[in-house]
């Protein structure tokens, strides 16, 4: 089961870290700069494992430089985990005792949980789009479980979505939280990042609520953002760049 797998991963990490930390401690005693920097992160991770806790519990509020070191250790229990509980149709809205137990375990492990009903998702896949809303309402659900699963996965991996929209198509692009405008443009094409000038940006709610780019501009909701702008989830962006 999930607890057994997690225990096995923690034991594997513990064995790996105990073996590697011996040499790092020796180097740190000799005033080796790199070892002195790495050792505190390794010691913190080791303390968690010795207490039968996964290393991912370190991730909450960790400094950027320590996170870089932690990722370099490649510990299995430092990886994000999402538990997906498949329940009966009647339990899809609130879950059940079993999914509640998984949620408690996940909280202790610093992991995420999503409750879905595969039977409901299969039914939704067969319905015409205009009937999905009524079906979900009848089941006591605000949205499909697949939507919640995708959103939970994005949150777990610190990902967001921004959009580009034009007369031919609208597309969604995935970037990490904290990505600045030039790097977001680079996801579309490296030339966009290299020649970045600015990005016309409209918040998602404004774009939808005001009827698109023209309405947002007329309402003063379209703004030009520069190289230091950090992209927000749902931004609708038009990039200007030198060729």
PDB file of C-alpha atoms in Angstrom:
ATOM      1  CA  UNK A   1       0.000   0.000   0.000  1.00  0.00           C
ATOM      2  CA  UNK A   2       0.982   3.676  -0.111  1.00  0.00           C
ATOM      3  CA  UNK A   3       2.409   3.719   3.436  1.00  0.00           C
ATOM      4  CA  UNK A   4       4.587   0.691   2.716  1.00  0.00           C
ATOM      5  CA  UNK A   5       5.950   2.244  -0.465  1.00  0.00           C
ATOM      6  CA  UNK A   6       6.683   5.516   1.333  1.00  0.00           C
ATOM      7  CA  UNK A   7       8.502   3.642   4.108  1.00  0.00           C
ATOM      8  CA  UNK A   8      10.633   1.790   1.575  1.00  0.00           C
ATOM      9  CA  UNK A   9      11.529   5.062  -0.154  1.00  0.00           C
ATOM     10  CA  UNK A  10      12.500   6.661   3.164  1.00  0.00           C
ATOM     11  CA  UNK A  11      14.733   3.703   4.032  1.00  0.00           C
ATOM     12  CA  UNK A  12      16.388   3.930   0.626  1.00  0.00           C
ATOM     13  CA  UNK A  13      17.006   7.670   1.096  1.00  0.00           C
ATOM     14  CA  UNK A  14      18.305   7.095   4.618  1.00  0.00           C
ATOM     15  CA  UNK A  15      20.824   4.505   3.457  1.00  0.00           C
ATOM     16  CA  UNK A  16      21.965   6.730   0.592  1.00  0.00           C
ATOM     17  CA  UNK A  17      22.321   9.855   2.729  1.00  0.00           C
ATOM     18  CA  UNK A  18      24.081   8.131   5.624  1.00  0.00           C
ATOM     19  CA  UNK A  19      26.647   6.806   3.181  1.00  0.00           C
ATOM     20  CA  UNK A  20      27.265  10.141   1.446  1.00  0.00           C
ATOM     21  CA  UNK A  21      27.239  12.408   4.485  1.00  0.00           C
ATOM     22  CA  UNK A  22      30.339  10.757   5.991  1.00  0.00           C
ATOM     23  CA  UNK A  23      32.625  12.226   3.337  1.00  0.00           C
ATOM     24  CA  UNK A  24      30.854  15.611   3.389  1.00  0.00           C
ATOM     25  CA  UNK A  25      31.368  15.848   7.163  1.00  0.00           C
ATOM     26  CA  UNK A  26      35.064  15.119   6.767  1.00  0.00           C
ATOM     27  CA  UNK A  27      35.420  17.781   4.075  1.00  0.00           C
ATOM     28  CA  UNK A  28      33.443  20.309   6.137  1.00  0.00           C
ATOM     29  CA  UNK A  29      35.752  19.681   9.121  1.00  0.00           C
ATOM     30  CA  UNK A  30      38.620  20.570   6.809  1.00  0.00           C
ATOM     31  CA  UNK A  31      36.897  23.889   5.984  1.00  0.00           C
ATOM     32  CA  UNK A  32      35.944  22.847   2.451  1.00  0.00           C
ATOM     33  CA  UNK A  33      33.603  25.650   1.300  1.00  0.00           C
ATOM     34  CA  UNK A  34      31.289  23.490  -0.832  1.00  0.00           C
ATOM     35  CA  UNK A  35      30.940  20.855   1.871  1.00  0.00           C
ATOM     36  CA  UNK A  36      30.247  23.501   4.510  1.00  0.00           C
ATOM     37  CA  UNK A  37      27.375  24.797   2.365  1.00  0.00           C
ATOM     38  CA  UNK A  38      25.899  21.374   1.602  1.00  0.00           C
ATOM     39  CA  UNK A  39      26.221  19.804   5.054  1.00  0.00           C
ATOM     40  CA  UNK A  40      23.406  21.710   6.862  1.00  0.00           C
ATOM     41  CA  UNK A  41      20.896  20.682   4.188  1.00  0.00           C
ATOM     42  CA  UNK A  42      22.032  17.072   4.356  1.00  0.00           C
ATOM     43  CA  UNK A  43      21.868  17.101   8.157  1.00  0.00           C
ATOM     44  CA  UNK A  44      18.300  18.450   8.096  1.00  0.00           C
ATOM     45  CA  UNK A  45      17.232  15.842   5.553  1.00  0.00           C
ATOM     46  CA  UNK A  46      18.928  13.085   7.550  1.00  0.00           C
ATOM     47  CA  UNK A  47      17.176  14.151  10.754  1.00  0.00           C
ATOM     48  CA  UNK A  48      13.777  13.885   9.050  1.00  0.00           C
ATOM     49  CA  UNK A  49      14.536  10.431   7.644  1.00  0.00           C
ATOM     50  CA  UNK A  50      15.798   9.184  10.991  1.00  0.00           C
ATOM     51  CA  UNK A  51      12.482  10.355  12.440  1.00  0.00           C
ATOM     52  CA  UNK A  52      10.642   8.329   9.751  1.00  0.00           C
ATOM     53  CA  UNK A  53       9.541  11.455   7.894  1.00  0.00           C
ATOM     54  CA  UNK A  54       9.931  12.218   4.156  1.00  0.00           C
ATOM     55  CA  UNK A  55      12.389  14.866   3.013  1.00  0.00           C
ATOM     56  CA  UNK A  56       9.644  16.775   1.150  1.00  0.00           C
ATOM     57  CA  UNK A  57       8.611  18.224   4.515  1.00  0.00           C
ATOM     58  CA  UNK A  58      11.639  20.512   4.110  1.00  0.00           C
ATOM     59  CA  UNK A  59      10.159  22.138   1.035  1.00  0.00           C
ATOM     60  CA  UNK A  60       7.763  24.455   2.850  1.00  0.00           C
ATOM     61  CA  UNK A  61       9.557  27.802   3.168  1.00  0.00           C
ATOM     62  CA  UNK A  62      12.978  26.493   2.132  1.00  0.00           C
ATOM     63  CA  UNK A  63      15.457  29.093   0.848  1.00  0.00           C
ATOM     64  CA  UNK A  64      16.183  29.029  -2.894  1.00  0.00           C
ATOM     65  CA  UNK A  65      19.848  28.143  -2.422  1.00  0.00           C
ATOM     66  CA  UNK A  66      18.975  25.281  -0.056  1.00  0.00           C
ATOM     67  CA  UNK A  67      16.338  24.017  -2.477  1.00  0.00           C
ATOM     68  CA  UNK A  68      18.994  23.878  -5.211  1.00  0.00           C
ATOM     69  CA  UNK A  69      21.208  21.793  -2.930  1.00  0.00           C
ATOM     70  CA  UNK A  70      18.331  19.523  -1.923  1.00  0.00           C
ATOM     71  CA  UNK A  71      17.387  18.844  -5.532  1.00  0.00           C
ATOM     72  CA  UNK A  72      21.004  17.933  -6.222  1.00  0.00           C
ATOM     73  CA  UNK A  73      20.839  15.192  -3.594  1.00  0.00           C
ATOM     74  CA  UNK A  74      18.211  13.371  -5.723  1.00  0.00           C
ATOM     75  CA  UNK A  75      16.410  11.914  -2.724  1.00  0.00           C
ATOM     76  CA  UNK A  76      13.289   9.962  -3.594  1.00  0.00           C
ATOM     77  CA  UNK A  77      11.174  11.359  -0.764  1.00  0.00           C
ATOM     78  CA  UNK A  78      11.989  14.937  -1.744  1.00  0.00           C
ATOM     79  CA  UNK A  79       9.846  14.473  -4.871  1.00  0.00           C
ATOM     80  CA  UNK A  80       6.268  15.814  -4.836  1.00  0.00           C
ATOM     81  CA  UNK A  81       3.526  13.221  -4.340  1.00  0.00           C
ATOM     82  CA  UNK A  82      -0.172  13.337  -5.165  1.00  0.00           C
ATOM     83  CA  UNK A  83      -2.552  10.624  -3.969  1.00  0.00           C
ATOM     84  CA  UNK A  84      -5.646  10.130  -6.162  1.00  0.00           C
ATOM     85  CA  UNK A  85      -8.572   8.399  -4.433  1.00  0.00           C
ATOM     86  CA  UNK A  86     -11.069   6.675  -6.725  1.00  0.00           C
ATOM     87  CA  UNK A  87     -14.431   6.486  -4.953  1.00  0.00           C
ATOM     88  CA  UNK A  88     -17.976   5.418  -5.747  1.00  0.00           C
ATOM     89  CA  UNK A  89     -20.291   7.875  -7.484  1.00  0.00           C
ATOM     90  CA  UNK A  90     -22.183   8.583  -4.271  1.00  0.00           C
ATOM     91  CA  UNK A  91     -18.944   9.600  -2.515  1.00  0.00           C
ATOM     92  CA  UNK A  92     -17.577  11.814  -5.280  1.00  0.00           C
ATOM     93  CA  UNK A  93     -18.625  15.106  -3.678  1.00  0.00           C
ATOM     94  CA  UNK A  94     -17.465  14.543  -0.099  1.00  0.00           C
ATOM     95  CA  UNK A  95     -15.238  11.455  -0.251  1.00  0.00           C
ATOM     96  CA  UNK A  96     -15.518   8.632   2.292  1.00  0.00           C
ATOM     97  CA  UNK A  97     -13.723   7.226   5.332  1.00  0.00           C
ATOM     98  CA  UNK A  98     -11.021   5.659   3.185  1.00  0.00           C
ATOM     99  CA  UNK A  99     -10.244   8.837   1.241  1.00  0.00           C
ATOM    100  CA  UNK A 100     -10.249  10.776   4.523  1.00  0.00           C
ATOM    101  CA  UNK A 101      -7.632   8.378   5.902  1.00  0.00           C
ATOM    102  CA  UNK A 102      -5.505   8.889   2.791  1.00  0.00           C
ATOM    103  CA  UNK A 103      -5.853  12.665   3.174  1.00  0.00           C
ATOM    104  CA  UNK A 104      -4.603  12.485   6.777  1.00  0.00           C
ATOM    105  CA  UNK A 105      -1.635  10.377   5.728  1.00  0.00           C
ATOM    106  CA  UNK A 106      -0.868  12.735   2.840  1.00  0.00           C
ATOM    107  CA  UNK A 107      -0.903  15.752   5.161  1.00  0.00           C
ATOM    108  CA  UNK A 108       1.613  14.040   7.446  1.00  0.00           C
ATOM    109  CA  UNK A 109       3.822  13.343   4.421  1.00  0.00           C
ATOM    110  CA  UNK A 110       3.560  16.802   2.884  1.00  0.00           C
ATOM    111  CA  UNK A 111       1.723  15.309  -0.103  1.00  0.00           C
ATOM    112  CA  UNK A 112      -1.477  16.235  -1.935  1.00  0.00           C
ATOM    113  CA  UNK A 113      -4.787  14.408  -2.324  1.00  0.00           C
ATOM    114  CA  UNK A 114      -7.587  14.470  -4.896  1.00  0.00           C
ATOM    115  CA  UNK A 115     -10.858  12.544  -4.745  1.00  0.00           C
ATOM    116  CA  UNK A 116     -12.446  11.511  -8.029  1.00  0.00           C
ATOM    117  CA  UNK A 117     -14.935   8.927  -9.259  1.00  0.00           C
ATOM    118  CA  UNK A 118     -13.732   7.102 -12.361  1.00  0.00           C
ATOM    119  CA  UNK A 119     -17.301   6.048 -13.072  1.00  0.00           C
ATOM    120  CA  UNK A 120     -18.437   9.674 -13.200  1.00  0.00           C
ATOM    121  CA  UNK A 121     -15.480  10.690 -15.353  1.00  0.00           C
ATOM    122  CA  UNK A 122     -16.279   7.890 -17.796  1.00  0.00           C
ATOM    123  CA  UNK A 123     -19.899   9.070 -17.975  1.00  0.00           C
ATOM    124  CA  UNK A 124     -18.831  12.685 -18.579  1.00  0.00           C
ATOM    125  CA  UNK A 125     -16.607  11.583 -21.446  1.00  0.00           C
ATOM    126  CA  UNK A 126     -19.644  10.145 -23.228  1.00  0.00           C
ATOM    127  CA  UNK A 127     -21.954  13.131 -22.736  1.00  0.00           C
ATOM    128  CA  UNK A 128     -22.486  16.016 -25.164  1.00  0.00           C
ATOM    129  CA  UNK A 129     -20.779  19.147 -23.865  1.00  0.00           C
ATOM    130  CA  UNK A 130     -24.061  20.976 -23.261  1.00  0.00           C
ATOM    131  CA  UNK A 131     -25.257  18.216 -20.908  1.00  0.00           C
ATOM    132  CA  UNK A 132     -22.157  17.997 -18.711  1.00  0.00           C
ATOM    133  CA  UNK A 133     -23.131  20.901 -16.449  1.00  0.00           C
ATOM    134  CA  UNK A 134     -26.563  19.451 -15.618  1.00  0.00           C
ATOM    135  CA  UNK A 135     -25.051  16.038 -14.950  1.00  0.00           C
ATOM    136  CA  UNK A 136     -22.415  17.443 -12.594  1.00  0.00           C
ATOM    137  CA  UNK A 137     -25.060  19.450 -10.742  1.00  0.00           C
ATOM    138  CA  UNK A 138     -27.164  16.320 -10.296  1.00  0.00           C
ATOM    139  CA  UNK A 139     -24.110  14.569  -8.823  1.00  0.00           C
ATOM    140  CA  UNK A 140     -23.423  17.457  -6.444  1.00  0.00           C
ATOM    141  CA  UNK A 141     -20.221  18.470  -8.214  1.00  0.00           C
ATOM    142  CA  UNK A 142     -19.078  21.888  -9.408  1.00  0.00           C
ATOM    143  CA  UNK A 143     -16.578  20.550 -11.953  1.00  0.00           C
ATOM    144  CA  UNK A 144     -15.200  17.270 -13.335  1.00  0.00           C
ATOM    145  CA  UNK A 145     -12.714  15.407 -11.172  1.00  0.00           C
ATOM    146  CA  UNK A 146     -10.216  15.482 -14.023  1.00  0.00           C
ATOM    147  CA  UNK A 147     -10.145  19.291 -13.821  1.00  0.00           C
ATOM    148  CA  UNK A 148      -9.366  19.118 -10.097  1.00  0.00           C
ATOM    149  CA  UNK A 149      -6.701  16.492 -10.718  1.00  0.00           C
ATOM    150  CA  UNK A 150      -4.969  18.645 -13.332  1.00  0.00           C
ATOM    151  CA  UNK A 151      -5.097  21.718 -11.103  1.00  0.00           C
ATOM    152  CA  UNK A 152      -3.728  19.773  -8.133  1.00  0.00           C
ATOM    153  CA  UNK A 153      -0.905  18.459 -10.302  1.00  0.00           C
ATOM    154  CA  UNK A 154      -0.023  21.969 -11.445  1.00  0.00           C
ATOM    155  CA  UNK A 155      -0.047  23.245  -7.857  1.00  0.00           C
ATOM    156  CA  UNK A 156       2.137  20.365  -6.718  1.00  0.00           C
ATOM    157  CA  UNK A 157       4.702  21.077  -9.436  1.00  0.00           C
ATOM    158  CA  UNK A 158       4.514  24.880  -9.007  1.00  0.00           C
ATOM    159  CA  UNK A 159       3.236  25.375 -12.555  1.00  0.00           C
ATOM    160  CA  UNK A 160       0.938  28.033 -14.005  1.00  0.00           C
ATOM    161  CA  UNK A 161      -0.667  28.686 -17.383  1.00  0.00           C
ATOM    162  CA  UNK A 162      -0.680  31.800 -19.520  1.00  0.00           C
ATOM    163  CA  UNK A 163      -2.510  32.298 -22.817  1.00  0.00           C
ATOM    164  CA  UNK A 164      -1.875  33.743 -26.242  1.00  0.00           C
ATOM    165  CA  UNK A 165      -4.972  34.664 -28.237  1.00  0.00           C
ATOM    166  CA  UNK A 166      -5.433  35.735 -31.832  1.00  0.00           C
ATOM    167  CA  UNK A 167      -7.864  35.534 -34.748  1.00  0.00           C
ATOM    168  CA  UNK A 168      -6.738  32.014 -35.677  1.00  0.00           C
ATOM    169  CA  UNK A 169      -6.307  30.293 -32.329  1.00  0.00           C
ATOM    170  CA  UNK A 170      -5.999  30.598 -28.582  1.00  0.00           C
ATOM    171  CA  UNK A 171      -3.267  28.578 -26.900  1.00  0.00           C
ATOM    172  CA  UNK A 172      -2.260  27.791 -23.338  1.00  0.00           C
ATOM    173  CA  UNK A 173       1.417  27.673 -22.315  1.00  0.00           C
ATOM    174  CA  UNK A 174       2.805  26.088 -19.164  1.00  0.00           C
ATOM    175  CA  UNK A 175       5.585  27.755 -17.143  1.00  0.00           C
ATOM    176  CA  UNK A 176       6.837  27.567 -13.579  1.00  0.00           C
ATOM    177  CA  UNK A 177       5.594  29.932 -10.891  1.00  0.00           C
ATOM    178  CA  UNK A 178       7.860  32.952 -10.697  1.00  0.00           C
ATOM    179  CA  UNK A 179       8.719  32.925 -14.415  1.00  0.00           C
ATOM    180  CA  UNK A 180       9.422  36.378 -15.854  1.00  0.00           C
ATOM    181  CA  UNK A 181       7.939  37.594 -19.112  1.00  0.00           C
ATOM    182  CA  UNK A 182      11.011  37.026 -21.380  1.00  0.00           C
ATOM    183  CA  UNK A 183      11.402  33.419 -20.198  1.00  0.00           C
ATOM    184  CA  UNK A 184       7.670  32.841 -20.643  1.00  0.00           C
ATOM    185  CA  UNK A 185       7.982  34.118 -24.206  1.00  0.00           C
ATOM    186  CA  UNK A 186      10.869  31.710 -24.723  1.00  0.00           C
ATOM    187  CA  UNK A 187       8.527  28.779 -24.196  1.00  0.00           C
ATOM    188  CA  UNK A 188       6.879  29.726 -27.493  1.00  0.00           C
ATOM    189  CA  UNK A 189      10.154  30.322 -29.346  1.00  0.00           C
ATOM    190  CA  UNK A 190      13.699  31.105 -28.233  1.00  0.00           C
ATOM    191  CA  UNK A 191      13.716  34.157 -30.546  1.00  0.00           C
ATOM    192  CA  UNK A 192      10.886  35.649 -28.497  1.00  0.00           C
ATOM    193  CA  UNK A 193      13.055  35.580 -25.398  1.00  0.00           C
ATOM    194  CA  UNK A 194      16.229  36.811 -27.098  1.00  0.00           C
ATOM    195  CA  UNK A 195      14.528  39.798 -28.739  1.00  0.00           C
ATOM    196  CA  UNK A 196      11.986  40.518 -26.008  1.00  0.00           C
ATOM    197  CA  UNK A 197      10.836  44.156 -25.811  1.00  0.00           C
ATOM    198  CA  UNK A 198       7.621  44.065 -23.806  1.00  0.00           C
ATOM    199  CA  UNK A 199       4.450  42.066 -23.273  1.00  0.00           C
ATOM    200  CA  UNK A 200       0.919  43.387 -23.596  1.00  0.00           C
ATOM    201  CA  UNK A 201      -0.808  41.708 -20.655  1.00  0.00           C
ATOM    202  CA  UNK A 202      -4.479  41.300 -19.746  1.00  0.00           C
ATOM    203  CA  UNK A 203      -5.690  39.432 -16.673  1.00  0.00           C
ATOM    204  CA  UNK A 204      -7.834  36.404 -17.513  1.00  0.00           C
ATOM    205  CA  UNK A 205     -10.979  37.664 -15.759  1.00  0.00           C
ATOM    206  CA  UNK A 206     -10.704  41.024 -17.531  1.00  0.00           C
ATOM    207  CA  UNK A 207     -10.184  39.384 -20.917  1.00  0.00           C
ATOM    208  CA  UNK A 208     -13.269  37.174 -20.512  1.00  0.00           C
ATOM    209  CA  UNK A 209     -15.452  39.687 -18.719  1.00  0.00           C
ATOM    210  CA  UNK A 210     -14.750  42.554 -21.105  1.00  0.00           C
ATOM    211  CA  UNK A 211     -15.167  40.576 -24.297  1.00  0.00           C
ATOM    212  CA  UNK A 212     -11.571  40.057 -25.347  1.00  0.00           C
ATOM    213  CA  UNK A 213      -8.608  42.238 -26.254  1.00  0.00           C
ATOM    214  CA  UNK A 214     -10.568  45.168 -27.707  1.00  0.00           C
ATOM    215  CA  UNK A 215     -12.913  45.459 -24.726  1.00  0.00           C
ATOM    216  CA  UNK A 216     -10.037  45.143 -22.255  1.00  0.00           C
ATOM    217  CA  UNK A 217      -8.098  47.897 -24.043  1.00  0.00           C
ATOM    218  CA  UNK A 218     -11.098  50.216 -24.061  1.00  0.00           C
ATOM    219  CA  UNK A 219     -11.527  49.644 -20.317  1.00  0.00           C
ATOM    220  CA  UNK A 220      -7.851  50.369 -19.669  1.00  0.00           C
ATOM    221  CA  UNK A 221      -7.141  46.808 -18.562  1.00  0.00           C
ATOM    222  CA  UNK A 222      -4.415  46.062 -21.110  1.00  0.00           C
ATOM    223  CA  UNK A 223      -0.985  46.996 -19.813  1.00  0.00           C
ATOM    224  CA  UNK A 224       2.572  46.802 -21.109  1.00  0.00           C
ATOM    225  CA  UNK A 225       4.943  44.799 -18.939  1.00  0.00           C
ATOM    226  CA  UNK A 226       8.725  44.691 -19.181  1.00  0.00           C
ATOM    227  CA  UNK A 227      11.520  42.197 -18.592  1.00  0.00           C
ATOM    228  CA  UNK A 228      11.057  42.011 -14.819  1.00  0.00           C
ATOM    229  CA  UNK A 229       7.332  41.214 -14.911  1.00  0.00           C
ATOM    230  CA  UNK A 230       6.482  37.917 -13.207  1.00  0.00           C
ATOM    231  CA  UNK A 231       3.749  36.117 -15.124  1.00  0.00           C
ATOM    232  CA  UNK A 232       0.492  35.467 -13.240  1.00  0.00           C
ATOM    233  CA  UNK A 233      -1.645  32.379 -13.744  1.00  0.00           C
ATOM    234  CA  UNK A 234      -4.225  33.100 -16.466  1.00  0.00           C
ATOM    235  CA  UNK A 235      -2.480  36.107 -18.017  1.00  0.00           C
ATOM    236  CA  UNK A 236      -3.331  36.684 -21.672  1.00  0.00           C
ATOM    237  CA  UNK A 237      -0.146  37.956 -23.313  1.00  0.00           C
ATOM    238  CA  UNK A 238       0.967  39.438 -26.624  1.00  0.00           C
ATOM    239  CA  UNK A 239       4.746  39.620 -26.956  1.00  0.00           C
ATOM    240  CA  UNK A 240       6.619  42.353 -28.828  1.00  0.00           C
ATOM    241  CA  UNK A 241      10.158  41.439 -29.823  1.00  0.00           C
ATOM    242  CA  UNK A 242      13.011  42.334 -32.153  1.00  0.00           C
ATOM    243  CA  UNK A 243      13.736  39.916 -34.992  1.00  0.00           C
TER     244      UNK A 243
END
